[in-house]
Amino acid sequence: MKTLNLGILAHVDAGKTSLTERLLHDVGVTDQLGSVDAGSTRTDTLALERQRGITIRSAVVSFVLDDVTVNLIDTPGHPDFIAEVERVLGVLDGAVLVISAVEGVQPQTRVLMRTLRRLRIPTLIFINKVDRAGADPERVVRAVAEKLTEAVVAMGSVAAAGTRGAHCTPYGPADVAFTDRLVDLLAGQDDTLLADWVADPSSLSYPRLRRALAAWTSRALVQPVFAGSAITGAGVDALIAGITELLPTVQGDADAPVSGTVFAIERGPAGEKIALVRLFAGTIRVRDRVRVGAADAVLVTAVRAVAHGADVVASAVEAGHIARLWGLTDARIGDPVGVPLARAGADRHFAPPTLETVVVPARSVDRVALHAALVQLAEQDPLINLRQDDRQHEITVSLYGEVQKEVIQATLADDFGVGVTFRETSTVHVERVCGVGEAVEVIAVAPNPFLATVGLRVAPASTGAGVSFRLGVELGSMPPAFFAAVEETVRRTLRQGLRGWEIPDCEVTMTHAGYWARQSHSHGTFDKSMSSTAGDFRHLTPLVLMTALTRAGTRVHEPVHRFRLEVPGDVLGTLLPALTRLDAVPTDTTGQGSSYLVSGEIPAGLVHALERRLPALTRGEGVLETEFDSYRPVRGPAPVRARWDNDPLDRKEYLLAIVRRVGGR
């Protein structure tokens, strides 16, 4: 049977989970419609999700439409949980982007649509809540064409919008304006269709236009727009028909070598690790041994398949499907299963978290339990970037926003019995290399205490290039394990630069290498004091790298958000000076009738301050949209993250501090 892995994405409160519930009800999976307000939804299973009425963790349910198995993935809409959406994108065959007919295109909508288009994920747009007061689906369609993508076509009309009696009528071959719009849209994509239309317009039959629409939608070049209400069910039948007609299905090869990806990690009732895997090819059976990531093959001890609206015990999972697998104890989110596929990678699609905070246990005796609990949470959400300062005994996590902090606090209390508080949220900066710097430590030459020679040269890399490690010495000049130890330690050490911030983009070249070969006494006993080990290279590399970085110099950069601010015209004179005081830089001011649209950039750490002050500055009429844009050099004194860098250390203490920081002993 063919499969379709379908993601439901939206800005928070657009009605995404309600649409999921309506789909499950209308296709016969559930007898009763779940309600977000009542906490009875099928996909929001966490107690915290039901209490807050928001989706925190992605959930998967399955149903059959005609001859297609649809695995429906409901994702969070709140921007604080964008990491959950990121993990799902790599396993999708198609998506439905939900937009409110009242609020229209919102900041998160822009971010999601831009990402879906960049990844070429076939997408249908559903304008929800047409029954709500203030609903204006035609206005939203125009906004979608202006702000998201021009390649859109409305698939039906809405009557009595904004009332409980709102109903939707799909367009058909008799709707001339609709067919003309299809011709205009599709002819711009299909040269053959355009040539046929020029030669004989009557040759373009309605069935042919629908086939062409399906073909270009499946290539993510056209986005059909449906409208309706998840609450009343209006228009949902047309959306269901569109899902089966317009989105591409897959027929994986169950006999091919196993190839999949881990896109989520859960914990079972006994604390066991459960890996959610999308299988692109092959078959995984219980008791099979599969390779996960770079580790050795492990035994699959149990399989639960997502099928027919439930999570059922299965003996195997085949290509195209999603399943929960037990036994993958070292699996991490993004790990390939079996043969890696290019599309199965854990690429970064959204901006990283730009905030961080220190987590403090309410009772000092809970410090160990807190760390263990956060380790489990970090398995489920690696972007919280769990870090522990062994000198200050502090645990730090990265965040997207304050709501995420509240959810972490509640989860630790409810699931692990650990009460916590948080220090004030601060901004996550990065360091960028300014120039080129080199350093070398030679074996048996003081003050090098290790049996290793390491020389490194660091140089700047372009933004987004990541960390590259190259060899400037012959590969055969020492054992491969020693080179691997140096590269691994370089990457780990660059998580904290000279001022304690991560260096995300850097070129590192190994310029010198040397070691003492394995030596033994005459009676055959191995003598560590005369033989180099990988540990020598792991301990020496941080010192050499930090010295090279000191000579190259680094500069601290802060995250900056792009903002769009719509305000009444008469407050512009007082608003602009207030933006300046918040270190915001307006780059464009455009008049729109009696209002102004101000756009520019503002440091991420001051976005919340602007949000708090905006109602007073604009009489409550200002509308603010922000999203991460880039990093820029910090103005004024550079903030320092790691306290050890300020301590007056001599060379030996400095070396020991670095070794402790990267896990040496």
XYZ file of C-alpha atoms in Angstrom:
665
model
C 0.000 0.000 0.000
C 1.173 3.540 -0.725
C 1.956 5.858 2.165
C 1.863 9.602 2.754
C 3.651 11.110 5.747
C 1.756 14.355 6.239
C 2.681 17.203 8.570
C 0.161 19.697 9.975
C 1.929 23.023 10.603
C 0.710 26.440 11.734
C 1.220 29.535 13.836
C -0.066 28.997 17.372
C -3.883 29.195 17.742
C -4.568 28.841 14.022
C -6.525 25.662 14.784
C -3.955 23.075 13.746
C -4.781 20.472 16.413
C -8.509 21.037 15.926
C -8.036 20.311 12.218
C -6.155 17.119 13.087
C -9.059 16.033 15.292
C -11.568 16.842 12.551
C -9.604 14.806 9.995
C -9.425 11.820 12.338
C -13.159 12.073 12.992
C -14.200 12.476 9.365
C -12.114 9.524 8.146
C -13.563 7.276 10.863
C -10.613 6.934 13.245
C -12.512 8.507 16.157
C -16.211 8.400 16.964
C -16.202 11.631 18.944
C -14.564 14.909 17.974
C -11.742 15.833 20.367
C -11.589 19.363 21.783
C -8.520 21.443 22.636
C -10.505 23.459 25.184
C -11.829 20.304 26.852
C -8.402 18.628 26.804
C -9.756 15.604 24.927
C -7.670 15.703 21.751
C -6.143 12.504 20.398
C -2.701 13.967 19.643
C -2.138 16.172 22.712
C -1.392 13.334 25.121
C 0.816 15.130 27.651
C -0.991 16.406 30.748
C 0.743 19.740 30.265
C -0.559 19.979 26.692
C -4.116 19.384 27.855
C -3.782 21.916 30.673
C -2.353 24.665 28.472
C -4.239 23.874 25.284
C -1.085 23.932 23.182
C 0.943 21.270 21.406
C 4.391 20.729 22.919
C 5.494 17.420 21.409
C 4.831 16.195 17.881
C 2.387 13.297 17.707
C 1.737 10.714 14.986
C -1.572 9.067 14.110
C -2.436 6.984 11.085
C -5.467 6.328 8.914
C -6.323 5.001 5.452
C -7.725 7.113 2.608
C -8.704 5.026 -0.400
C -5.544 2.963 -1.001
C -3.170 5.322 0.824
C -1.950 5.012 4.413
C -1.643 8.535 5.795
C 0.670 9.039 8.765
C -0.475 12.374 10.173
C 2.052 14.318 12.270
C 0.644 17.124 14.426
C 3.395 19.630 15.267
C 3.594 22.480 17.803
C 2.566 25.929 16.625
C 4.163 27.994 19.375
C 7.532 29.425 18.271
C 9.148 28.305 21.548
C 8.805 24.708 20.305
C 10.020 25.223 16.733
C 12.659 22.532 17.383
C 9.874 19.931 17.324
C 8.844 21.127 13.870
C 12.442 21.021 12.683
C 12.799 17.355 13.578
C 9.658 16.434 11.638
C 10.517 18.191 8.369
C 13.016 15.557 7.254
C 10.409 12.767 7.296
C 7.534 14.513 5.496
C 6.174 13.708 2.048
C 3.745 16.632 2.196
C 2.302 19.251 4.511
C -0.847 21.215 5.298
C -0.127 24.764 6.459
C -3.025 26.075 8.548
C -3.788 29.824 8.614
C -6.519 31.536 10.620
C -9.162 33.315 8.542
C -9.275 35.993 11.260
C -5.628 36.672 12.161
C -4.305 35.805 8.698
C -0.605 35.448 7.912
C 1.394 35.655 11.163
C 5.150 35.655 11.921
C 5.407 31.893 12.397
C 3.405 31.361 9.206
C 6.090 33.221 7.245
C 8.896 31.184 8.820
C 7.149 27.869 8.151
C 6.202 28.635 4.548
C 9.672 29.888 3.716
C 11.142 26.656 5.085
C 8.629 24.413 3.312
C 9.429 26.089 0.007
C 13.188 25.913 0.575
C 12.968 22.188 1.327
C 10.547 21.701 -1.595
C 7.961 19.950 0.554
C 4.612 19.760 -1.319
C 2.142 21.915 0.612
C -1.590 22.568 0.759
C -2.797 25.697 2.553
C -5.949 25.524 4.694
C -7.597 28.773 5.782
C -9.312 27.756 9.020
C -11.931 29.388 11.260
C -14.108 30.781 8.460
C -17.003 30.581 10.940
C -15.353 32.983 13.395
C -16.416 36.622 13.700
C -14.042 38.751 11.639
C -13.144 35.932 9.246
C -12.211 37.151 5.772
C -10.864 34.254 3.687
C -10.497 36.350 0.521
C -8.294 38.839 2.369
C -6.172 35.963 3.670
C -5.767 34.497 0.158
C -4.506 37.884 -1.028
C -2.131 38.079 1.953
C -0.808 34.589 1.181
C -0.073 35.640 -2.405
C 1.619 38.859 -1.226
C 3.584 37.559 1.764
C 4.134 33.823 1.290
C 4.012 32.661 -2.324
C 2.517 33.944 -5.556
C 1.922 30.415 -6.864
C -1.412 29.944 -5.089
C -4.902 29.183 -6.301
C -8.096 29.198 -4.231
C -9.845 25.846 -4.622
C -13.315 26.999 -3.568
C -15.522 29.818 -2.327
C -16.858 30.607 1.152
C -20.377 31.866 1.769
C -21.532 33.583 4.982
C -17.946 33.915 6.241
C -17.711 35.124 9.815
C -20.911 33.356 10.889
C -21.665 29.948 12.341
C -23.405 29.081 9.074
C -20.294 29.603 6.955
C -20.065 26.969 4.259
C -17.620 26.183 1.461
C -18.210 25.194 -2.143
C -15.372 23.634 -4.179
C -14.773 25.058 -7.626
C -15.422 22.821 -10.623
C -15.192 22.854 -14.405
C -18.181 25.213 -14.668
C -16.365 27.959 -12.724
C -14.774 29.897 -15.569
C -12.820 32.280 -13.347
C -11.279 29.295 -11.543
C -10.263 27.480 -14.724
C -8.826 30.717 -16.125
C -6.788 31.127 -12.967
C -5.563 27.523 -13.272
C -4.510 28.130 -16.854
C -2.635 31.310 -15.927
C -0.901 29.660 -12.992
C -0.008 26.360 -14.650
C 1.014 27.815 -18.002
C 3.707 29.720 -16.182
C 5.128 26.383 -14.980
C 4.500 24.116 -17.975
C 5.763 25.144 -21.437
C 3.884 22.327 -23.163
C 0.619 23.351 -21.567
C 1.273 26.979 -22.538
C 1.987 26.030 -26.159
C -1.198 23.944 -26.347
C -3.232 26.798 -24.915
C -1.809 29.250 -27.461
C -2.551 26.830 -30.295
C -6.046 25.865 -29.122
C -7.449 26.979 -25.732
C -10.178 24.349 -25.935
C -7.543 21.588 -25.879
C -6.974 22.188 -22.176
C -9.705 20.056 -20.675
C -10.586 20.344 -17.018
C -9.246 16.845 -16.148
C -5.947 17.765 -17.788
C -5.745 20.967 -15.725
C -6.365 18.990 -12.533
C -3.650 16.482 -13.452
C -1.245 19.333 -14.141
C -2.197 20.957 -10.823
C -1.409 17.702 -9.006
C 1.913 17.349 -10.822
C 3.127 20.865 -10.002
C 1.816 20.697 -6.433
C 3.769 17.479 -5.882
C 6.888 19.341 -7.041
C 6.220 22.068 -4.447
C 5.932 24.721 -7.173
C 2.206 25.426 -6.657
C 0.294 25.679 -3.373
C -3.512 25.122 -3.620
C -5.558 26.982 -0.996
C -8.567 25.393 0.699
C -10.830 27.046 3.267
C -13.166 25.836 5.983
C -13.701 25.298 9.680
C -12.205 22.504 11.756
C -14.925 23.048 14.368
C -17.990 22.819 12.112
C -16.386 20.610 9.476
C -17.138 23.013 6.646
C -14.693 22.589 3.765
C -12.800 19.703 5.376
C -14.135 17.126 2.905
C -12.633 19.157 0.058
C -9.306 19.287 1.915
C -9.362 15.500 2.387
C -10.006 15.048 -1.322
C -7.136 17.447 -2.046
C -4.769 15.470 0.166
C -5.343 12.274 -1.804
C -5.417 13.963 -5.215
C -2.673 16.579 -4.991
C 0.001 15.373 -2.560
C 2.557 12.726 -3.578
C 2.542 9.243 -2.091
C 5.475 6.872 -1.773
C 5.841 3.158 -2.402
C 9.018 2.224 -0.591
C 11.072 -0.830 -1.510
C 10.612 -3.243 1.389
C 13.328 -5.536 0.004
C 16.022 -2.866 -0.256
C 18.734 -2.339 2.383
C 17.359 -0.691 5.513
C 17.467 3.107 5.401
C 15.665 5.426 7.797
C 16.085 8.235 10.287
C 15.394 8.798 13.978
C 13.277 11.944 14.227
C 12.134 11.768 17.858
C 13.062 10.131 21.159
C 10.599 9.151 23.876
C 10.801 7.350 27.200
C 8.564 4.445 28.148
C 6.874 3.815 31.515
C 9.976 2.020 32.815
C 12.290 4.760 31.565
C 13.387 2.786 28.502
C 14.401 4.715 25.387
C 12.012 4.586 22.425
C 13.128 5.803 18.992
C 10.577 7.086 16.474
C 11.877 6.092 13.050
C 10.729 6.949 9.539
C 11.781 4.092 7.278
C 12.572 5.126 3.695
C 13.649 1.703 2.433
C 13.898 -1.900 3.609
C 12.189 -3.742 6.442
C 13.038 -3.863 10.163
C 11.856 -6.897 12.094
C 11.927 -7.690 15.778
C 15.288 -9.299 16.667
C 16.968 -7.715 13.614
C 20.301 -6.025 14.189
C 20.450 -2.527 12.684
C 23.129 0.099 12.555
C 22.181 3.449 14.122
C 24.441 6.432 13.492
C 28.124 5.600 13.693
C 27.665 2.951 16.395
C 27.783 -0.798 15.911
C 24.611 -2.659 14.970
C 22.150 -3.121 17.834
C 19.292 -5.541 18.429
C 15.717 -4.309 17.886
C 13.805 -5.737 20.838
C 10.288 -4.516 20.036
C 8.344 -2.698 17.326
C 5.127 -0.715 17.578
C 3.737 0.518 14.283
C 1.610 3.606 13.790
C -1.469 2.195 12.047
C -5.231 2.778 11.839
C -5.281 5.547 14.416
C -3.416 3.552 17.037
C 0.014 2.482 18.166
C -0.018 -1.303 17.727
C 2.452 -4.092 18.427
C 4.000 -5.318 15.195
C 6.540 -7.898 14.128
C 8.041 -5.612 11.486
C 7.898 -2.174 9.888
C 8.291 -1.661 6.140
C 9.548 1.168 3.944
C 7.432 4.318 3.938
C 6.073 3.816 7.444
C 6.738 5.254 10.899
C 7.298 3.067 13.942
C 8.513 3.129 17.520
C 11.540 0.908 18.047
C 12.931 -0.454 21.315
C 16.535 -1.505 21.808
C 18.242 1.486 20.145
C 19.756 2.566 23.456
C 22.316 4.997 22.026
C 20.086 6.484 19.332
C 19.989 10.251 19.006
C 17.657 12.517 17.082
C 18.858 12.806 13.500
C 20.766 9.509 13.506
C 20.493 7.523 10.269
C 19.229 3.958 10.611
C 20.958 1.570 8.254
C 22.154 3.213 5.036
C 22.113 7.030 5.383
C 20.024 8.984 2.885
C 20.647 12.594 1.970
C 17.107 13.640 2.901
C 17.306 11.830 6.220
C 19.910 14.203 7.646
C 19.390 16.320 10.752
C 19.992 19.614 8.954
C 19.292 22.888 10.693
C 16.208 24.456 9.103
C 15.423 27.168 11.655
C 17.494 29.588 13.694
C 19.125 28.136 16.831
C 17.901 29.195 20.294
C 19.118 32.677 21.172
C 18.366 32.608 24.918
C 19.759 30.629 27.837
C 19.213 30.292 31.554
C 20.728 28.557 34.575
C 18.517 25.854 36.122
C 18.708 25.816 39.924
C 17.321 22.886 41.963
C 14.967 23.930 44.743
C 16.885 21.557 47.035
C 20.634 21.154 46.760
C 20.288 17.390 47.287
C 18.399 17.195 43.974
C 21.355 18.394 41.915
C 22.243 14.908 40.631
C 18.602 14.039 39.970
C 18.163 17.341 38.117
C 21.083 16.632 35.820
C 19.794 13.118 35.083
C 16.326 14.489 34.307
C 17.688 17.194 32.012
C 19.787 14.597 30.184
C 16.552 12.786 29.321
C 14.901 16.036 28.221
C 17.945 16.827 26.070
C 17.481 13.462 24.313
C 14.004 14.588 23.300
C 15.118 18.138 22.471
C 18.853 18.367 21.683
C 18.582 22.107 20.986
C 18.265 22.876 24.700
C 22.036 22.331 24.568
C 22.496 21.077 28.120
C 25.764 22.261 29.687
C 27.250 21.796 33.161
C 29.948 23.995 34.678
C 31.927 21.718 36.982
C 33.646 24.623 38.739
C 30.519 26.653 39.488
C 28.255 23.564 39.685
C 25.704 25.264 37.444
C 23.500 23.689 34.763
C 22.583 25.818 31.753
C 20.015 25.196 29.023
C 19.241 27.065 25.803
C 15.734 28.349 25.113
C 13.572 29.804 22.386
C 11.363 31.693 24.851
C 9.814 32.050 28.277
C 6.971 29.603 27.617
C 9.529 26.867 26.981
C 11.092 27.661 30.357
C 7.715 27.246 32.080
C 7.173 23.909 30.323
C 10.605 22.621 31.389
C 9.881 23.640 34.974
C 6.498 21.893 34.983
C 7.900 18.762 33.295
C 10.719 18.444 35.827
C 8.231 18.756 38.701
C 5.513 16.477 37.301
C 7.558 13.749 35.597
C 10.729 13.681 37.702
C 9.687 15.138 41.044
C 12.397 17.798 40.899
C 11.463 21.377 41.738
C 13.548 24.077 40.064
C 13.870 27.801 39.644
C 15.663 29.725 36.922
C 18.132 32.551 36.838
C 17.306 35.536 34.674
C 17.222 34.623 30.988
C 20.220 35.916 29.047
C 21.142 36.100 25.365
C 23.276 33.442 23.683
C 26.148 35.041 21.775
C 28.703 33.481 19.431
C 32.359 34.186 18.773
C 33.825 34.637 15.316
C 37.513 34.334 14.454
C 39.024 37.674 13.383
C 42.275 36.595 11.721
C 44.724 33.735 11.315
C 46.577 32.304 14.319
C 48.951 29.380 14.807
C 50.375 27.490 17.762
C 52.400 24.317 18.267
C 53.485 22.179 21.213
C 56.316 19.706 20.583
C 56.719 16.378 22.318
C 59.350 16.331 25.094
C 59.829 20.113 24.878
C 58.867 21.973 28.050
C 56.342 22.983 29.174
C 54.411 20.349 27.141
C 53.600 17.585 29.687
C 52.074 15.208 27.129
C 53.630 12.690 24.742
C 52.262 14.365 21.636
C 53.140 17.019 19.084
C 50.215 19.131 17.942
C 50.294 22.221 15.729
C 47.100 24.004 14.704
C 46.251 26.965 12.508
C 42.856 28.669 12.832
C 41.254 30.973 10.293
C 37.821 32.567 9.795
C 35.105 30.749 7.879
C 32.042 32.210 6.191
C 28.839 32.435 8.203
C 27.014 29.107 8.189
C 30.029 27.163 6.922
C 30.477 25.350 10.236
C 33.726 23.996 11.643
C 36.079 22.366 9.134
C 39.139 20.333 10.153
C 41.911 19.753 7.630
C 45.260 18.016 7.648
C 48.353 19.970 6.721
C 50.513 16.939 7.477
C 50.705 13.531 5.842
C 47.896 11.187 6.805
C 50.370 8.390 7.440
C 52.546 10.414 9.784
C 50.812 8.923 12.824
C 47.993 6.450 13.621
C 44.470 7.437 12.432
C 43.159 7.196 16.014
C 45.408 10.097 17.021
C 44.135 12.278 14.166
C 40.575 11.381 15.136
C 41.283 12.341 18.763
C 42.581 15.754 17.674
C 39.615 16.468 15.399
C 37.077 15.356 17.999
C 38.712 17.532 20.655
C 38.932 20.544 18.330
C 35.201 20.407 17.671
C 34.400 19.952 21.366
C 36.715 22.758 22.455
C 35.209 25.220 19.980
C 31.924 24.989 21.877
C 33.513 27.577 24.188
C 35.818 30.186 22.681
C 38.096 32.697 24.369
C 35.156 34.438 26.021
C 33.167 31.296 26.651
C 30.833 31.470 23.625
C 30.619 28.873 20.869
C 32.661 29.397 17.703
C 30.251 28.023 15.060
C 32.274 28.830 11.922
C 36.027 28.230 11.764
C 38.716 26.564 9.630
C 41.242 24.524 11.624
C 44.311 23.003 9.973
C 46.664 20.587 11.725
C 50.149 21.835 10.836
C 52.351 19.611 13.045
C 51.954 16.055 14.290
C 54.219 13.721 16.211
C 54.117 10.835 18.642
C 56.208 8.214 20.364
C 55.513 4.725 19.126
C 54.340 2.032 21.525
C 57.255 0.879 23.648
C 57.712 -1.899 26.173
C 60.316 -2.997 28.684
C 62.399 -6.043 27.973
C 60.021 -8.255 29.900
C 57.134 -7.140 27.604
C 55.277 -4.745 29.893
C 53.799 -1.719 28.142
C 55.309 1.548 29.436
C 52.891 4.498 29.256
C 55.664 6.914 30.145
C 57.405 6.052 26.874
C 54.393 5.651 24.541
C 51.890 8.155 23.147
C 48.154 7.517 23.529
C 45.037 9.169 22.145
C 44.576 10.699 25.587
C 47.778 12.701 25.145
C 46.337 14.308 22.019
C 42.953 14.924 23.636
C 44.599 16.720 26.547
C 47.101 18.739 24.547
C 44.839 19.873 21.699
C 42.753 22.363 23.763
C 45.874 24.221 24.909
C 47.245 24.517 21.375
C 43.861 25.514 19.942
C 43.233 28.182 22.582
C 46.680 29.637 22.017
C 46.056 29.773 18.273
C 42.684 31.430 18.872
C 44.314 34.002 21.161
C 46.750 34.915 18.403
C 43.996 35.043 15.769
C 41.593 36.940 18.005
C 37.851 36.472 18.266
C 34.965 38.917 18.374
C 31.674 38.327 20.168
C 28.512 38.607 18.052
C 24.940 38.959 19.311
C 21.765 37.543 17.690
C 19.633 40.089 15.865
C 15.956 39.839 14.940
C 14.304 41.419 11.936
C 11.141 43.299 12.983
C 8.060 44.647 11.210
C 5.976 47.076 13.213
C 2.634 48.529 12.104
C 1.680 51.625 14.141
C -0.746 54.581 13.972
C 0.731 57.504 12.081
C 0.455 59.976 14.974
C 2.736 57.944 17.295
C 5.632 57.591 14.878
C 7.416 60.631 16.299
C 7.595 59.144 19.798
C 8.125 55.566 18.627
C 11.336 56.065 16.658
C 13.337 57.525 19.601
C 12.048 54.666 21.797
C 13.318 52.135 19.239
C 16.713 53.831 19.271
C 16.901 53.562 23.053
C 16.285 49.811 22.648
C 19.247 49.630 20.247
C 16.854 48.906 17.361
C 17.840 50.149 13.919
C 14.862 51.091 11.687
C 15.796 50.538 8.050
C 12.528 51.375 6.309
C 9.392 53.385 7.125
C 6.437 53.164 4.732
C 3.150 55.009 4.942
C -0.014 52.902 4.692
C -2.948 55.295 4.817
C -3.265 56.487 8.393
C -0.607 54.089 9.669
C 3.080 53.362 9.135
C 4.986 50.129 8.626
C 8.402 50.325 10.287
C 10.932 47.581 9.631
C 14.467 47.083 10.871
C 16.608 45.014 13.235
C 16.806 44.732 17.002
C 19.024 42.672 19.343
C 17.297 39.423 20.310
C 17.761 40.174 23.995
C 15.644 43.330 23.695
C 12.696 41.871 21.766
C 10.763 41.146 24.969
C 11.430 44.679 26.216
C 9.945 46.073 22.994
C 6.919 43.787 23.312
C 6.316 45.033 26.868
C 6.618 48.710 25.942
C 4.716 48.553 22.661
C 1.131 48.876 24.072
C 2.016 52.077 25.906
C 3.903 53.504 22.930
C 1.092 52.801 20.435
C -2.087 53.024 22.566
C -2.391 49.258 22.177
C -2.719 49.529 18.393
C 0.808 48.451 17.402
C 1.280 45.085 15.674
C 4.770 43.571 15.978
C 6.324 40.703 13.991
C 9.870 39.516 14.677
C 12.070 36.665 13.512
C 15.740 35.764 13.814
C 17.861 37.374 11.110
C 21.593 37.056 11.808
C 24.422 37.771 14.250
C 26.193 41.128 14.407
C 29.249 42.307 16.369
C 28.477 43.392 19.909
C 28.677 47.124 20.452
C 30.628 48.075 23.549
C 32.224 45.658 26.044
C 31.979 42.033 24.959
C 30.038 39.815 27.381
C 31.996 36.916 28.895
C 30.276 33.626 29.548
C 32.905 31.452 31.251
C 34.308 32.739 34.551
C 37.479 30.660 34.306
C 38.670 32.903 31.469
C 38.834 35.879 33.853
C 40.883 34.113 36.493
C 44.623 34.985 36.716
C 45.944 31.562 35.734
C 49.555 30.687 35.041
C 50.315 28.333 32.147
C 49.962 25.131 34.143
C 46.677 26.153 35.765
C 45.413 27.353 32.400
C 46.177 23.968 30.871
C 44.455 22.103 33.691
C 41.403 24.366 33.449
C 41.077 23.694 29.721
C 41.528 19.958 30.223
C 38.808 19.922 32.892
C 36.490 21.946 30.667
C 36.623 19.504 27.741
C 36.323 16.434 29.907
C 39.940 15.523 30.539
C 41.218 14.294 33.877
